[in-house]
CSV table of C-alpha atoms in Angstrom, one decimal:
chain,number,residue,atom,x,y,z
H,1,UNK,CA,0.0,0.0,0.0
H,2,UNK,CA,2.9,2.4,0.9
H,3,UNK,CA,4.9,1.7,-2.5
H,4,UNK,CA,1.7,3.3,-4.1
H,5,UNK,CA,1.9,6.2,-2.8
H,6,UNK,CA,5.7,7.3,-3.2
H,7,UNK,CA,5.5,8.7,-6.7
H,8,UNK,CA,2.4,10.8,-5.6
H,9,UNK,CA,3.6,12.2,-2.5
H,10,UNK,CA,7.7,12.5,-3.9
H,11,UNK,CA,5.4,14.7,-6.9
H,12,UNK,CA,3.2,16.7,-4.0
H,13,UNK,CA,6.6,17.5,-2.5
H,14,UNK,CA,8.3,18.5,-5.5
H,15,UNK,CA,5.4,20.9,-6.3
H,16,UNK,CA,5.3,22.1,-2.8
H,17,UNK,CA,9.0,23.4,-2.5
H,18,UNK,CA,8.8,24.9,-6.1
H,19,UNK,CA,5.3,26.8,-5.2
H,20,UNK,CA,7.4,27.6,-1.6
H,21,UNK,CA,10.7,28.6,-3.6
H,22,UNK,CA,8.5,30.5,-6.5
H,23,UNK,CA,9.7,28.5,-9.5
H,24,UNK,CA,8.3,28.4,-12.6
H,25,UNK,CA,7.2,24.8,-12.2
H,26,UNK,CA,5.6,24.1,-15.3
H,27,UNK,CA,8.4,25.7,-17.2
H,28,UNK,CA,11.7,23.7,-15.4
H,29,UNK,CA,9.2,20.2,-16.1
H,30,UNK,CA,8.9,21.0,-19.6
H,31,UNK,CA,13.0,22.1,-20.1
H,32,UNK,CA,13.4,18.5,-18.5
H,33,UNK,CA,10.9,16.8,-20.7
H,34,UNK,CA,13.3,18.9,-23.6
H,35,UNK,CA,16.6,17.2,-22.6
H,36,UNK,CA,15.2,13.7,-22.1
H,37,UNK,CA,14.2,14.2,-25.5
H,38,UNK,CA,17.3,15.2,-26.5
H,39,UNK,CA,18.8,12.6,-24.5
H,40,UNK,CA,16.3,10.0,-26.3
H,41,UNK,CA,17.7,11.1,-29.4
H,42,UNK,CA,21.2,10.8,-28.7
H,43,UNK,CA,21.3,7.3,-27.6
H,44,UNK,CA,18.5,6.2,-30.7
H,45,UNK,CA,20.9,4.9,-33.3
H,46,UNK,CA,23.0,2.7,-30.3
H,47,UNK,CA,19.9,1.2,-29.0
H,48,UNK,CA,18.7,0.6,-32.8
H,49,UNK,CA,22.5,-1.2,-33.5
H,50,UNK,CA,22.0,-2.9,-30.2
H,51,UNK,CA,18.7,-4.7,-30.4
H,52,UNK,CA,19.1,-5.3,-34.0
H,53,UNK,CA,22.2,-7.2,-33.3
H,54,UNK,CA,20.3,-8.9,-29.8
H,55,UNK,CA,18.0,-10.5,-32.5
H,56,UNK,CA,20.4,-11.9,-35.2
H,57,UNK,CA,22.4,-13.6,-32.3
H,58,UNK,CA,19.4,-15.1,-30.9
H,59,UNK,CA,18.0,-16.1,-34.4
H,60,UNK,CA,21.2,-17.1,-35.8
H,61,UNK,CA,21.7,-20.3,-33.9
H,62,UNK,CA,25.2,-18.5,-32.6
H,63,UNK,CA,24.5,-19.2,-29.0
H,64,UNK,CA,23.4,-23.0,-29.6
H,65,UNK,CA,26.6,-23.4,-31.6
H,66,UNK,CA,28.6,-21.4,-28.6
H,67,UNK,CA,27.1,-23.5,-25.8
H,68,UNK,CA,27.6,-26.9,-27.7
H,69,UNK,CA,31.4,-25.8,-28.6
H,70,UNK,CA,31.7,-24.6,-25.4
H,71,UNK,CA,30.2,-28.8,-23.2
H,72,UNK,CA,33.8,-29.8,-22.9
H,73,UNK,CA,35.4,-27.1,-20.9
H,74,UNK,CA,32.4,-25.9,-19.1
H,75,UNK,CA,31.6,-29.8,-17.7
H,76,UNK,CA,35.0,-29.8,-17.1
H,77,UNK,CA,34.9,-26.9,-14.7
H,78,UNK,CA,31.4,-28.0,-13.6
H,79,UNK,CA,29.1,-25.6,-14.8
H,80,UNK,CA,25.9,-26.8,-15.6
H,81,UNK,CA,24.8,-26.6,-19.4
H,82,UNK,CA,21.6,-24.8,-18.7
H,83,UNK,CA,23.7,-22.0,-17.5
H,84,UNK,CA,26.0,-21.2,-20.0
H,85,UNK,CA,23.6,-19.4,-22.6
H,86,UNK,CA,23.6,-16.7,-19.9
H,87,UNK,CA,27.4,-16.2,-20.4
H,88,UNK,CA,27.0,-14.7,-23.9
H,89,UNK,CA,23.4,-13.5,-23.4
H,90,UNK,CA,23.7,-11.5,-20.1
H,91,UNK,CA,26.3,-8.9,-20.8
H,92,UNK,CA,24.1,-8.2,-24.4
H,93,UNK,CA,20.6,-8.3,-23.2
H,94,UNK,CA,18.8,-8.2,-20.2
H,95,UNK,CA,15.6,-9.5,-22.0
H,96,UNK,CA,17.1,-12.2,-23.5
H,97,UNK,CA,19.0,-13.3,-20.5
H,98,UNK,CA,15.4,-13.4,-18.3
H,99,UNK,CA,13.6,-15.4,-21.0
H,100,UNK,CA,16.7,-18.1,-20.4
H,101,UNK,CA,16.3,-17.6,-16.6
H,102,UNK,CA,12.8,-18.4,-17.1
H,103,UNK,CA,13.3,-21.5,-19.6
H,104,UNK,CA,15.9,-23.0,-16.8
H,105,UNK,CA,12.9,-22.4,-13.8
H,106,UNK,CA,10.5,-23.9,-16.1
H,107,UNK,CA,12.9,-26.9,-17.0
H,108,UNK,CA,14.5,-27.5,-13.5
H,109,UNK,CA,12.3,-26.4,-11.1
H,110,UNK,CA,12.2,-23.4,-8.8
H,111,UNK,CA,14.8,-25.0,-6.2
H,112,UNK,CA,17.2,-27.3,-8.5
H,113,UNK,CA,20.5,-25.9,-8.2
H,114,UNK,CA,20.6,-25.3,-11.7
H,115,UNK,CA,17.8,-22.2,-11.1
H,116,UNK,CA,19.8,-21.1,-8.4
H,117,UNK,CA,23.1,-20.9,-9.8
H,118,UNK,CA,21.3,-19.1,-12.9
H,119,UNK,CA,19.6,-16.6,-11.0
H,120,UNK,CA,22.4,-15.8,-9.1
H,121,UNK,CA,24.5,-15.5,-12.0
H,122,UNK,CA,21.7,-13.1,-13.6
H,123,UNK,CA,21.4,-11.4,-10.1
H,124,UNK,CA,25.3,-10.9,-9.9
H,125,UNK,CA,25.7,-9.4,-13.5
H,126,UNK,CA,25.3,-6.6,-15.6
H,127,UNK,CA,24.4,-5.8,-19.1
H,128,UNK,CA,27.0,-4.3,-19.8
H,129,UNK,CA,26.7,-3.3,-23.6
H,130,UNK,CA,23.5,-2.1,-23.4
H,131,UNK,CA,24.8,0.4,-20.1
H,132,UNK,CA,27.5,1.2,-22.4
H,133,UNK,CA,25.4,2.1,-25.4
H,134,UNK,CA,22.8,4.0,-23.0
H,135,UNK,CA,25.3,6.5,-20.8
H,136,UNK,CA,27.8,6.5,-23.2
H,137,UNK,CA,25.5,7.2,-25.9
H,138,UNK,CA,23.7,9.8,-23.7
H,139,UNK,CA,27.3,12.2,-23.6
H,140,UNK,CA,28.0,11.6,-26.8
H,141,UNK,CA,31.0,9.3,-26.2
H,142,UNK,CA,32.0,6.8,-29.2
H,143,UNK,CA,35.7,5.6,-27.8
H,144,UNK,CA,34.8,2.8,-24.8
H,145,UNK,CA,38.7,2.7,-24.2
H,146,UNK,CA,39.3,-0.4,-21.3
H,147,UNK,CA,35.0,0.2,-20.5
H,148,UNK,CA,34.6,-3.0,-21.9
H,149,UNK,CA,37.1,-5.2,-21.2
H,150,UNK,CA,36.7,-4.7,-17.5
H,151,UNK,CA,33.2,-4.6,-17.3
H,152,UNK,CA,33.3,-8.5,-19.0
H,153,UNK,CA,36.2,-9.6,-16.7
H,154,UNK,CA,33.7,-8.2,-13.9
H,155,UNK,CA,30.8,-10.0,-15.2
H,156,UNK,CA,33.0,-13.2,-16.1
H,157,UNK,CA,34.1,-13.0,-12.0
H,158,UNK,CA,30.3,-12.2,-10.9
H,159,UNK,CA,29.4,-15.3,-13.1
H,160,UNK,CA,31.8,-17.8,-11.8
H,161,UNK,CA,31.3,-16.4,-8.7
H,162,UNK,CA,27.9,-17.4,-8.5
H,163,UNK,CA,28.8,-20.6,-9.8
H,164,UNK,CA,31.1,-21.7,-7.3
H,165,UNK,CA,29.2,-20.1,-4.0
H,166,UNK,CA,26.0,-21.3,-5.2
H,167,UNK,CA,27.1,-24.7,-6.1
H,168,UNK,CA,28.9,-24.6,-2.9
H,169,UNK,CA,26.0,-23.2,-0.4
H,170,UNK,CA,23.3,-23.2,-2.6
């Protein structure tokens, strides 16, 4: 019942100090409405690059054919097979990597350790190109420099992580 209310009161708030302060109200919502716009626009042609490419890898059979290439050293360090679409998918889509997550609860179970180690891994991750294409996108940035590297050696260590603590506790 609380949660309901927080946008209303946070707006009745917001309305209140501006009235107390004498701002233009009206006028400062719509200069923010203007730069989210602009903002909007800015970041447009790397969301259009991104989710066009989100859909050729998942139509192309590129994940299937990772995964499968992939059995030997991932049974090797005991990671299950369910779990290793998420280590492409995750970083590129959020979406995509929930739709697995969901596949694996339907498949396993809610409490398999399979649909644990998978939502931790999805839990303990970003997506990382898409928060790259957004704020970078957003100050007009094009040069990522060492952005990406890291941020997938951070994901690769969340993702192991969550292998070996779940597999461990879980």
């Amino acid at each position: 019942m609380y949660a309901a209310l927080i946008i209303p009161i946070t707006m009745l708030i917001i309305i209140t100090v501006g009235l107390a302060q004498r701002q233009p109200i009206f006028s400062i919502f719509a200069e923010g409405a203007k730069e989210g716009l602009h903002t909007m626009y800015s970041i447009a042609p790397s969301l259009v690059g991104l989710i066009t490419a989100i859909g050729m890898f998942k139509a192309s059979g590129v994940l299937d054919c990772l995964t499968s290439l992939l059995s030997p050293v991932t049974d090797l360090a005991g990671i299950p097979e369910q779990v290793t679409p998420l280590f492409f998918l995750k970083p590129i889509s959020g979406s995509g990597s929930l739709a697995i997550l969901n596949n694996i609860i339907n498949e396993n179970g809610a409490d398999s350790i399979v649909t644990k180690i998978a939502s931790v891994m999805t839990g303990s991750t970003e997506t990382t190109f898409y928060c790259i294409a957004v704020y970078y996108g957003s100050v007009g940035i094009s040069k990522t420099g060492c952005t990406v590297p890291c941020a997938l050696v951070g994901d690769f260590v969340g993702m192991m992580t969550a292998i070996i603590l779940t597999a461990h506790f879980g």
